[in-house]
């Protein structure tokens, strides 16, 4: 790894400490650890918004470090079950926009209750019941990051609904692949941008207002993760027709 990149990644890594201190400070104010006067409603609102943004900052730092690790060939495969790959990103996404929905999603114990909660939020989850506890051998942090980025983009650009498909498919060589697709019903992406949007810092000029302006790094980052894991990502979209991002990832074979 070249020196310049090590320096940048060290800087990003060191951001974790001040972020953790800010988070601990806000938490202690909110839990009133110092036994101060109770907070006013306005103060609670401000602190809640601050905490939400601290979570975003933490997520970004971890994402950048994960892409760096991946580029160095570090793949942390472990045995996990499919619901462990899907639940954390869903909880995180709603944590930022609708805290009570995020709590309800966290409490879901099976696929049917999760499907119900998500459908109330305009998200259709298409996944066989039997796959919920299906054991796979993958790098969970990378899959979480891929799924979170695709779903949060779809949430940002959808008109009303999102369709998510999750499946395990047999490859020609008898191995298995994890298939995830996320489709929204938004404005879609013109053909001329289909390559460009996977480049770092590229964003389509957009007069429409989206609540959080991104950085054009999400798709570029997850493409690195996917390719490093031997997977592929495809985009199907036309102007006005929504966008479907689909990912296939070969599943490792666990030898222990
Ligand atoms: N589901 C989608 N529908 C329409 N445009 C999208 C969608 N996902 C991504 N894009 C376009 O691709 C660009 C890059 O996306 P991304 O790399 O995730 O960056 P960011 O979310 O930080 O803007 C976005 O700015 C947007 O223009
Ligand atoms: Mg994004």
PDB file of C-alpha atoms and ligand atoms in Angstrom:
ATOM      1  CA  UNK A   1       0.000   0.000   0.000  1.00  0.00           C
ATOM      2  CA  UNK A   2       1.492   3.389  -0.911  1.00  0.00           C
ATOM      3  CA  UNK A   3       2.483   5.836   1.825  1.00  0.00           C
ATOM      4  CA  UNK A   4      -0.052   8.485   0.861  1.00  0.00           C
ATOM      5  CA  UNK A   5      -2.914   6.032   1.219  1.00  0.00           C
ATOM      6  CA  UNK A   6      -1.657   4.784   4.573  1.00  0.00           C
ATOM      7  CA  UNK A   7      -1.573   8.394   5.797  1.00  0.00           C
ATOM      8  CA  UNK A   8      -5.107   9.067   4.603  1.00  0.00           C
ATOM      9  CA  UNK A   9      -6.458   5.861   6.083  1.00  0.00           C
ATOM     10  CA  UNK A  10      -4.685   6.511   9.370  1.00  0.00           C
ATOM     11  CA  UNK A  11      -6.350   9.933   9.477  1.00  0.00           C
ATOM     12  CA  UNK A  12      -9.734   8.373   8.787  1.00  0.00           C
ATOM     13  CA  UNK A  13      -9.041   5.737  11.429  1.00  0.00           C
ATOM     14  CA  UNK A  14      -8.088   8.395  13.991  1.00  0.00           C
ATOM     15  CA  UNK A  15     -11.388  10.191  13.392  1.00  0.00           C
ATOM     16  CA  UNK A  16     -12.994   7.315  15.291  1.00  0.00           C
ATOM     17  CA  UNK A  17     -11.710   8.591  18.639  1.00  0.00           C
ATOM     18  CA  UNK A  18     -13.181  12.128  18.575  1.00  0.00           C
ATOM     19  CA  UNK A  19     -16.414  10.756  17.150  1.00  0.00           C
ATOM     20  CA  UNK A  20     -16.649   8.232  19.998  1.00  0.00           C
ATOM     21  CA  UNK A  21     -15.992  10.991  22.568  1.00  0.00           C
ATOM     22  CA  UNK A  22     -18.670  13.244  21.052  1.00  0.00           C
ATOM     23  CA  UNK A  23     -21.108  10.321  21.062  1.00  0.00           C
ATOM     24  CA  UNK A  24     -20.370   9.453  24.684  1.00  0.00           C
ATOM     25  CA  UNK A  25     -20.839  13.116  25.681  1.00  0.00           C
ATOM     26  CA  UNK A  26     -24.218  13.391  23.971  1.00  0.00           C
ATOM     27  CA  UNK A  27     -25.345  10.067  25.429  1.00  0.00           C
ATOM     28  CA  UNK A  28     -24.390  11.152  28.923  1.00  0.00           C
ATOM     29  CA  UNK A  29     -26.347  14.416  28.492  1.00  0.00           C
ATOM     30  CA  UNK A  30     -29.362  12.529  27.201  1.00  0.00           C
ATOM     31  CA  UNK A  31     -29.247   9.943  29.978  1.00  0.00           C
ATOM     32  CA  UNK A  32     -28.688  12.780  32.441  1.00  0.00           C
ATOM     33  CA  UNK A  33     -25.704  10.997  34.027  1.00  0.00           C
ATOM     34  CA  UNK A  34     -24.621  14.233  35.713  1.00  0.00           C
ATOM     35  CA  UNK A  35     -28.033  14.538  37.399  1.00  0.00           C
ATOM     36  CA  UNK A  36     -28.585  18.004  35.917  1.00  0.00           C
ATOM     37  CA  UNK A  37     -31.926  19.724  35.477  1.00  0.00           C
ATOM     38  CA  UNK A  38     -34.116  17.683  33.111  1.00  0.00           C
ATOM     39  CA  UNK A  39     -33.633  18.600  29.442  1.00  0.00           C
ATOM     40  CA  UNK A  40     -36.237  20.640  27.622  1.00  0.00           C
ATOM     41  CA  UNK A  41     -38.023  19.167  24.617  1.00  0.00           C
ATOM     42  CA  UNK A  42     -36.055  21.467  22.314  1.00  0.00           C
ATOM     43  CA  UNK A  43     -32.727  20.334  23.813  1.00  0.00           C
ATOM     44  CA  UNK A  44     -33.694  16.683  23.426  1.00  0.00           C
ATOM     45  CA  UNK A  45     -34.565  17.358  19.777  1.00  0.00           C
ATOM     46  CA  UNK A  46     -31.214  19.010  19.090  1.00  0.00           C
ATOM     47  CA  UNK A  47     -29.271  16.250  20.841  1.00  0.00           C
ATOM     48  CA  UNK A  48     -31.224  13.527  19.028  1.00  0.00           C
ATOM     49  CA  UNK A  49     -30.402  15.124  15.685  1.00  0.00           C
ATOM     50  CA  UNK A  50     -26.755  15.420  16.701  1.00  0.00           C
ATOM     51  CA  UNK A  51     -26.636  11.768  17.728  1.00  0.00           C
ATOM     52  CA  UNK A  52     -28.186  10.736  14.418  1.00  0.00           C
ATOM     53  CA  UNK A  53     -25.487  12.591  12.533  1.00  0.00           C
ATOM     54  CA  UNK A  54     -22.770  11.087  14.716  1.00  0.00           C
ATOM     55  CA  UNK A  55     -24.075   7.681  13.634  1.00  0.00           C
ATOM     56  CA  UNK A  56     -23.826   8.747   9.989  1.00  0.00           C
ATOM     57  CA  UNK A  57     -20.245   9.922  10.545  1.00  0.00           C
ATOM     58  CA  UNK A  58     -19.332   6.639  12.270  1.00  0.00           C
ATOM     59  CA  UNK A  59     -20.854   4.667   9.412  1.00  0.00           C
ATOM     60  CA  UNK A  60     -18.894   6.644   6.818  1.00  0.00           C
ATOM     61  CA  UNK A  61     -15.609   6.153   8.649  1.00  0.00           C
ATOM     62  CA  UNK A  62     -16.201   2.412   8.879  1.00  0.00           C
ATOM     63  CA  UNK A  63     -17.214   2.239   5.210  1.00  0.00           C
ATOM     64  CA  UNK A  64     -14.041   3.977   4.055  1.00  0.00           C
ATOM     65  CA  UNK A  65     -11.874   1.707   6.180  1.00  0.00           C
ATOM     66  CA  UNK A  66     -13.697  -1.386   4.913  1.00  0.00           C
ATOM     67  CA  UNK A  67     -13.053  -0.412   1.281  1.00  0.00           C
ATOM     68  CA  UNK A  68      -9.366   0.088   2.168  1.00  0.00           C
ATOM     69  CA  UNK A  69      -9.212  -3.333   3.852  1.00  0.00           C
ATOM     70  CA  UNK A  70     -10.908  -4.909   0.876  1.00  0.00           C
ATOM     71  CA  UNK A  71      -8.427  -3.350  -1.579  1.00  0.00           C
ATOM     72  CA  UNK A  72      -5.677  -4.980   0.477  1.00  0.00           C
ATOM     73  CA  UNK A  73      -7.345  -8.338  -0.056  1.00  0.00           C
ATOM     74  CA  UNK A  74      -8.684  -8.640   3.489  1.00  0.00           C
ATOM     75  CA  UNK A  75     -11.854 -10.681   3.354  1.00  0.00           C
ATOM     76  CA  UNK A  76     -13.164 -11.714   6.710  1.00  0.00           C
ATOM     77  CA  UNK A  77     -15.362 -14.681   5.825  1.00  0.00           C
ATOM     78  CA  UNK A  78     -17.298 -16.296   8.620  1.00  0.00           C
ATOM     79  CA  UNK A  79     -20.289 -18.479   9.174  1.00  0.00           C
ATOM     80  CA  UNK A  80     -23.454 -16.403   9.468  1.00  0.00           C
ATOM     81  CA  UNK A  81     -27.131 -16.681   8.759  1.00  0.00           C
ATOM     82  CA  UNK A  82     -28.875 -14.651   6.083  1.00  0.00           C
ATOM     83  CA  UNK A  83     -31.021 -12.616   8.472  1.00  0.00           C
ATOM     84  CA  UNK A  84     -27.835 -11.340  10.136  1.00  0.00           C
ATOM     85  CA  UNK A  85     -26.814  -9.895   6.802  1.00  0.00           C
ATOM     86  CA  UNK A  86     -30.094  -8.122   6.122  1.00  0.00           C
ATOM     87  CA  UNK A  87     -31.327  -6.878   9.486  1.00  0.00           C
ATOM     88  CA  UNK A  88     -28.499  -4.503  10.568  1.00  0.00           C
ATOM     89  CA  UNK A  89     -28.639  -2.346   7.407  1.00  0.00           C
ATOM     90  CA  UNK A  90     -32.435  -2.073   7.678  1.00  0.00           C
ATOM     91  CA  UNK A  91     -32.215  -1.075  11.341  1.00  0.00           C
ATOM     92  CA  UNK A  92     -29.499   1.473  10.540  1.00  0.00           C
ATOM     93  CA  UNK A  93     -31.389   3.040   7.636  1.00  0.00           C
ATOM     94  CA  UNK A  94     -34.544   3.545   9.666  1.00  0.00           C
ATOM     95  CA  UNK A  95     -32.584   4.620  12.720  1.00  0.00           C
ATOM     96  CA  UNK A  96     -31.755   7.765  10.780  1.00  0.00           C
ATOM     97  CA  UNK A  97     -35.215   8.535   9.448  1.00  0.00           C
ATOM     98  CA  UNK A  98     -37.848   6.860  11.613  1.00  0.00           C
ATOM     99  CA  UNK A  99     -36.619   5.699  14.974  1.00  0.00           C
ATOM    100  CA  UNK A 100     -39.795   3.886  16.026  1.00  0.00           C
ATOM    101  CA  UNK A 101     -39.823   1.885  12.755  1.00  0.00           C
ATOM    102  CA  UNK A 102     -36.211   0.976  13.421  1.00  0.00           C
ATOM    103  CA  UNK A 103     -37.161  -0.297  16.909  1.00  0.00           C
ATOM    104  CA  UNK A 104     -40.003  -2.379  15.441  1.00  0.00           C
ATOM    105  CA  UNK A 105     -37.695  -3.861  12.809  1.00  0.00           C
ATOM    106  CA  UNK A 106     -35.139  -4.689  15.514  1.00  0.00           C
ATOM    107  CA  UNK A 107     -37.843  -6.598  17.396  1.00  0.00           C
ATOM    108  CA  UNK A 108     -38.780  -8.809  14.384  1.00  0.00           C
ATOM    109  CA  UNK A 109     -37.991 -12.419  15.113  1.00  0.00           C
ATOM    110  CA  UNK A 110     -38.944 -13.997  11.826  1.00  0.00           C
ATOM    111  CA  UNK A 111     -39.154 -13.181   8.167  1.00  0.00           C
ATOM    112  CA  UNK A 112     -42.914 -12.700   8.113  1.00  0.00           C
ATOM    113  CA  UNK A 113     -42.903 -10.046  10.812  1.00  0.00           C
ATOM    114  CA  UNK A 114     -40.025  -8.287   9.048  1.00  0.00           C
ATOM    115  CA  UNK A 115     -41.891  -8.416   5.725  1.00  0.00           C
ATOM    116  CA  UNK A 116     -44.916  -6.873   7.401  1.00  0.00           C
ATOM    117  CA  UNK A 117     -42.942  -4.034   9.027  1.00  0.00           C
ATOM    118  CA  UNK A 118     -41.130  -3.265   5.781  1.00  0.00           C
ATOM    119  CA  UNK A 119     -44.269  -3.352   3.681  1.00  0.00           C
ATOM    120  CA  UNK A 120     -45.793  -0.701   5.953  1.00  0.00           C
ATOM    121  CA  UNK A 121     -42.856   1.437   4.842  1.00  0.00           C
ATOM    122  CA  UNK A 122     -43.299   0.716   1.127  1.00  0.00           C
ATOM    123  CA  UNK A 123     -40.587  -1.940   0.962  1.00  0.00           C
ATOM    124  CA  UNK A 124     -41.456  -5.363  -0.441  1.00  0.00           C
ATOM    125  CA  UNK A 125     -39.051  -8.071   0.646  1.00  0.00           C
ATOM    126  CA  UNK A 126     -39.117 -11.088  -1.654  1.00  0.00           C
ATOM    127  CA  UNK A 127     -37.281 -13.911   0.005  1.00  0.00           C
ATOM    128  CA  UNK A 128     -38.209 -17.518   0.736  1.00  0.00           C
ATOM    129  CA  UNK A 129     -39.040 -18.209   4.346  1.00  0.00           C
ATOM    130  CA  UNK A 130     -36.545 -21.077   4.401  1.00  0.00           C
ATOM    131  CA  UNK A 131     -33.665 -18.703   3.615  1.00  0.00           C
ATOM    132  CA  UNK A 132     -34.119 -16.625   6.763  1.00  0.00           C
ATOM    133  CA  UNK A 133     -31.880 -18.890   8.797  1.00  0.00           C
ATOM    134  CA  UNK A 134     -29.860 -20.246   5.880  1.00  0.00           C
ATOM    135  CA  UNK A 135     -26.222 -20.532   6.846  1.00  0.00           C
ATOM    136  CA  UNK A 136     -23.677 -18.923   4.522  1.00  0.00           C
ATOM    137  CA  UNK A 137     -19.945 -18.321   4.633  1.00  0.00           C
ATOM    138  CA  UNK A 138     -19.248 -14.675   3.766  1.00  0.00           C
ATOM    139  CA  UNK A 139     -17.806 -11.405   5.056  1.00  0.00           C
ATOM    140  CA  UNK A 140     -20.825  -9.974   6.901  1.00  0.00           C
ATOM    141  CA  UNK A 141     -19.514  -6.402   7.224  1.00  0.00           C
ATOM    142  CA  UNK A 142     -19.012  -6.133   3.489  1.00  0.00           C
ATOM    143  CA  UNK A 143     -22.460  -7.531   2.690  1.00  0.00           C
ATOM    144  CA  UNK A 144     -24.034  -5.162   5.250  1.00  0.00           C
ATOM    145  CA  UNK A 145     -22.308  -2.231   3.554  1.00  0.00           C
ATOM    146  CA  UNK A 146     -23.391  -3.300   0.055  1.00  0.00           C
ATOM    147  CA  UNK A 147     -27.000  -3.855   1.079  1.00  0.00           C
ATOM    148  CA  UNK A 148     -27.154  -0.618   3.097  1.00  0.00           C
ATOM    149  CA  UNK A 149     -25.809   1.502   0.249  1.00  0.00           C
ATOM    150  CA  UNK A 150     -28.149   0.063  -2.373  1.00  0.00           C
ATOM    151  CA  UNK A 151     -31.179   0.291  -0.108  1.00  0.00           C
ATOM    152  CA  UNK A 152     -30.456   3.814   1.097  1.00  0.00           C
ATOM    153  CA  UNK A 153     -30.007   4.982  -2.512  1.00  0.00           C
ATOM    154  CA  UNK A 154     -33.322   3.348  -3.413  1.00  0.00           C
ATOM    155  CA  UNK A 155     -34.994   5.031  -0.414  1.00  0.00           C
ATOM    156  CA  UNK A 156     -33.568   8.356  -1.519  1.00  0.00           C
ATOM    157  CA  UNK A 157     -34.639   8.112  -5.155  1.00  0.00           C
ATOM    158  CA  UNK A 158     -37.900   6.133  -4.991  1.00  0.00           C
ATOM    159  CA  UNK A 159     -41.305   7.668  -5.598  1.00  0.00           C
ATOM    160  CA  UNK A 160     -43.215   5.210  -3.421  1.00  0.00           C
ATOM    161  CA  UNK A 161     -41.929   1.676  -3.327  1.00  0.00           C
ATOM    162  CA  UNK A 162     -38.855  -0.511  -3.255  1.00  0.00           C
ATOM    163  CA  UNK A 163     -38.614  -4.185  -4.190  1.00  0.00           C
ATOM    164  CA  UNK A 164     -35.879  -6.258  -2.632  1.00  0.00           C
ATOM    165  CA  UNK A 165     -35.103  -9.810  -3.773  1.00  0.00           C
ATOM    166  CA  UNK A 166     -32.793 -12.117  -1.888  1.00  0.00           C
ATOM    167  CA  UNK A 167     -32.016 -15.610  -3.122  1.00  0.00           C
ATOM    168  CA  UNK A 168     -29.377 -18.312  -3.213  1.00  0.00           C
ATOM    169  CA  UNK A 169     -28.610 -19.488  -6.740  1.00  0.00           C
ATOM    170  CA  UNK A 170     -26.715 -22.490  -8.044  1.00  0.00           C
ATOM    171  CA  UNK A 171     -23.747 -21.679 -10.271  1.00  0.00           C
ATOM    172  CA  UNK A 172     -22.745 -23.694 -13.341  1.00  0.00           C
ATOM    173  CA  UNK A 173     -19.855 -25.159 -11.327  1.00  0.00           C
ATOM    174  CA  UNK A 174     -22.309 -26.337  -8.634  1.00  0.00           C
ATOM    175  CA  UNK A 175     -21.173 -23.679  -6.185  1.00  0.00           C
ATOM    176  CA  UNK A 176     -23.700 -21.252  -4.764  1.00  0.00           C
ATOM    177  CA  UNK A 177     -24.111 -17.488  -5.093  1.00  0.00           C
ATOM    178  CA  UNK A 178     -25.945 -14.987  -2.991  1.00  0.00           C
ATOM    179  CA  UNK A 179     -28.239 -12.859  -5.145  1.00  0.00           C
ATOM    180  CA  UNK A 180     -29.511  -9.497  -3.897  1.00  0.00           C
ATOM    181  CA  UNK A 181     -31.424  -6.995  -5.980  1.00  0.00           C
ATOM    182  CA  UNK A 182     -32.863  -3.643  -4.964  1.00  0.00           C
ATOM    183  CA  UNK A 183     -35.321  -1.910  -7.271  1.00  0.00           C
ATOM    184  CA  UNK A 184     -37.004   1.458  -6.835  1.00  0.00           C
ATOM    185  CA  UNK A 185     -39.778   3.209  -8.747  1.00  0.00           C
ATOM    186  CA  UNK A 186     -38.023   6.579  -9.070  1.00  0.00           C
ATOM    187  CA  UNK A 187     -36.840   8.610 -12.052  1.00  0.00           C
ATOM    188  CA  UNK A 188     -34.278   5.996 -13.012  1.00  0.00           C
ATOM    189  CA  UNK A 189     -30.861   6.556 -14.546  1.00  0.00           C
ATOM    190  CA  UNK A 190     -30.268   7.449 -18.187  1.00  0.00           C
ATOM    191  CA  UNK A 191     -28.173   4.948 -20.173  1.00  0.00           C
ATOM    192  CA  UNK A 192     -25.368   7.489 -20.690  1.00  0.00           C
ATOM    193  CA  UNK A 193     -24.698   7.461 -16.935  1.00  0.00           C
ATOM    194  CA  UNK A 194     -24.723   3.692 -16.402  1.00  0.00           C
ATOM    195  CA  UNK A 195     -20.906   3.459 -16.309  1.00  0.00           C
ATOM    196  CA  UNK A 196     -20.234   6.865 -14.759  1.00  0.00           C
ATOM    197  CA  UNK A 197     -22.247   6.373 -11.575  1.00  0.00           C
ATOM    198  CA  UNK A 198     -19.803   3.654 -10.471  1.00  0.00           C
ATOM    199  CA  UNK A 199     -16.925   6.140 -10.567  1.00  0.00           C
ATOM    200  CA  UNK A 200     -15.884   7.788  -7.294  1.00  0.00           C
ATOM    201  CA  UNK A 201     -17.358  11.250  -6.660  1.00  0.00           C
ATOM    202  CA  UNK A 202     -19.687  11.083  -9.675  1.00  0.00           C
ATOM    203  CA  UNK A 203     -23.237  12.311  -9.105  1.00  0.00           C
ATOM    204  CA  UNK A 204     -25.864  13.039 -11.696  1.00  0.00           C
ATOM    205  CA  UNK A 205     -26.753  16.742 -11.756  1.00  0.00           C
ATOM    206  CA  UNK A 206     -30.128  16.805 -10.139  1.00  0.00           C
ATOM    207  CA  UNK A 207     -32.591  19.648  -9.729  1.00  0.00           C
ATOM    208  CA  UNK A 208     -34.704  17.467  -7.464  1.00  0.00           C
ATOM    209  CA  UNK A 209     -34.030  18.115  -3.801  1.00  0.00           C
ATOM    210  CA  UNK A 210     -32.916  15.126  -1.772  1.00  0.00           C
ATOM    211  CA  UNK A 211     -32.713  15.501   1.970  1.00  0.00           C
ATOM    212  CA  UNK A 212     -29.121  14.347   2.316  1.00  0.00           C
ATOM    213  CA  UNK A 213     -26.650  15.217  -0.416  1.00  0.00           C
ATOM    214  CA  UNK A 214     -24.268  12.296  -0.803  1.00  0.00           C
ATOM    215  CA  UNK A 215     -20.717  12.260  -2.078  1.00  0.00           C
ATOM    216  CA  UNK A 216     -20.911   9.903  -5.011  1.00  0.00           C
ATOM    217  CA  UNK A 217     -18.760   7.379  -3.173  1.00  0.00           C
ATOM    218  CA  UNK A 218     -21.264   4.673  -2.229  1.00  0.00           C
ATOM    219  CA  UNK A 219     -21.514   2.798  -5.521  1.00  0.00           C
ATOM    220  CA  UNK A 220     -17.801   3.170  -6.294  1.00  0.00           C
ATOM    221  CA  UNK A 221     -16.962   1.767  -2.841  1.00  0.00           C
ATOM    222  CA  UNK A 222     -19.315  -1.186  -2.930  1.00  0.00           C
ATOM    223  CA  UNK A 223     -18.224  -2.081  -6.470  1.00  0.00           C
ATOM    224  CA  UNK A 224     -14.694  -2.497  -5.059  1.00  0.00           C
ATOM    225  CA  UNK A 225     -16.039  -4.729  -2.256  1.00  0.00           C
ATOM    226  CA  UNK A 226     -18.101  -6.825  -4.681  1.00  0.00           C
ATOM    227  CA  UNK A 227     -15.269  -7.317  -7.168  1.00  0.00           C
ATOM    228  CA  UNK A 228     -12.807  -8.153  -4.395  1.00  0.00           C
ATOM    229  CA  UNK A 229     -15.192 -10.902  -3.272  1.00  0.00           C
ATOM    230  CA  UNK A 230     -15.388 -12.251  -6.832  1.00  0.00           C
ATOM    231  CA  UNK A 231     -18.916 -10.948  -7.384  1.00  0.00           C
ATOM    232  CA  UNK A 232     -20.681  -8.836 -10.018  1.00  0.00           C
ATOM    233  CA  UNK A 233     -23.064  -5.873  -9.941  1.00  0.00           C
ATOM    234  CA  UNK A 234     -25.565  -5.057 -12.681  1.00  0.00           C
ATOM    235  CA  UNK A 235     -27.756  -2.041 -13.299  1.00  0.00           C
ATOM    236  CA  UNK A 236     -30.994  -2.079 -15.257  1.00  0.00           C
ATOM    237  CA  UNK A 237     -32.649   1.292 -15.643  1.00  0.00           C
ATOM    238  CA  UNK A 238     -34.113   3.739 -18.093  1.00  0.00           C
ATOM    239  CA  UNK A 239     -35.218   7.314 -17.626  1.00  0.00           C
ATOM    240  CA  UNK A 240     -38.505   7.419 -15.734  1.00  0.00           C
ATOM    241  CA  UNK A 241     -38.477   3.666 -15.170  1.00  0.00           C
ATOM    242  CA  UNK A 242     -36.811   3.299 -11.789  1.00  0.00           C
ATOM    243  CA  UNK A 243     -33.507   1.536 -11.225  1.00  0.00           C
ATOM    244  CA  UNK A 244     -32.644  -2.042 -10.327  1.00  0.00           C
ATOM    245  CA  UNK A 245     -29.195  -2.784  -8.912  1.00  0.00           C
ATOM    246  CA  UNK A 246     -28.457  -6.485  -8.601  1.00  0.00           C
ATOM    247  CA  UNK A 247     -25.494  -8.183  -7.067  1.00  0.00           C
ATOM    248  CA  UNK A 248     -24.273 -11.776  -7.204  1.00  0.00           C
ATOM    249  CA  UNK A 249     -21.616 -12.956  -4.802  1.00  0.00           C
ATOM    250  CA  UNK A 250     -20.083 -16.414  -4.842  1.00  0.00           C
ATOM    251  CA  UNK A 251     -20.478 -18.049  -1.441  1.00  0.00           C
ATOM    252  CA  UNK A 252     -17.291 -19.363   0.076  1.00  0.00           C
ATOM    253  CA  UNK A 253     -17.072 -22.936   1.283  1.00  0.00           C
ATOM    254  CA  UNK A 254     -16.418 -23.254   4.973  1.00  0.00           C
ATOM    255  CA  UNK A 255     -13.798 -25.917   5.638  1.00  0.00           C
ATOM    256  CA  UNK A 256     -14.251 -26.037   9.430  1.00  0.00           C
TER     257      UNK A 256
HETATM  258  N1  LIG B   1     -31.572   4.246  -7.183  1.00  0.00           N
HETATM  259  C1  LIG B   1     -31.113   5.304  -7.858  1.00  0.00           C
HETATM  260  N2  LIG B   1     -31.938   6.031  -8.668  1.00  0.00           N
HETATM  261  C2  LIG B   1     -31.466   7.107  -9.355  1.00  0.00           C
HETATM  262  N3  LIG B   1     -30.189   7.541  -9.300  1.00  0.00           N
HETATM  263  C3  LIG B   1     -29.329   6.868  -8.532  1.00  0.00           C
HETATM  264  C4  LIG B   1     -29.734   5.714  -7.771  1.00  0.00           C
HETATM  265  N4  LIG B   1     -28.661   5.248  -7.103  1.00  0.00           N
HETATM  266  C5  LIG B   1     -27.641   6.045  -7.426  1.00  0.00           C
HETATM  267  N5  LIG B   1     -28.030   7.032  -8.288  1.00  0.00           N
HETATM  268  C6  LIG B   1     -27.179   8.086  -8.890  1.00  0.00           C
HETATM  269  O1  LIG B   1     -25.829   7.672  -8.774  1.00  0.00           O
HETATM  270  C7  LIG B   1     -25.063   8.667  -8.055  1.00  0.00           C
HETATM  271  C8  LIG B   1     -23.992   7.974  -7.244  1.00  0.00           C
HETATM  272  O2  LIG B   1     -24.570   7.204  -6.181  1.00  0.00           O
HETATM  273  P1  LIG B   1     -23.709   6.873  -4.918  1.00  0.00           P
HETATM  274  O3  LIG B   1     -22.385   6.395  -5.396  1.00  0.00           O
HETATM  275  O4  LIG B   1     -24.476   6.003  -4.008  1.00  0.00           O
HETATM  276  O5  LIG B   1     -23.442   8.281  -4.275  1.00  0.00           O
HETATM  277  P2  LIG B   1     -24.307   9.195  -3.292  1.00  0.00           P
HETATM  278  O6  LIG B   1     -25.436   8.356  -2.740  1.00  0.00           O
HETATM  279  O7  LIG B   1     -23.298   9.571  -2.260  1.00  0.00           O
HETATM  280  O8  LIG B   1     -24.778  10.346  -4.130  1.00  0.00           O
HETATM  281  C9  LIG B   1     -26.102   9.392  -7.205  1.00  0.00           C
HETATM  282  O9  LIG B   1     -25.679  10.689  -6.863  1.00  0.00           O
HETATM  283  C10 LIG B   1     -27.288   9.419  -8.158  1.00  0.00           C
HETATM  284  O10 LIG B   1     -27.107  10.459  -9.100  1.00  0.00           O
HETATM  285 MG1  LIG B   2     -25.390   6.491  -2.041  1.00  0.00          MG
END
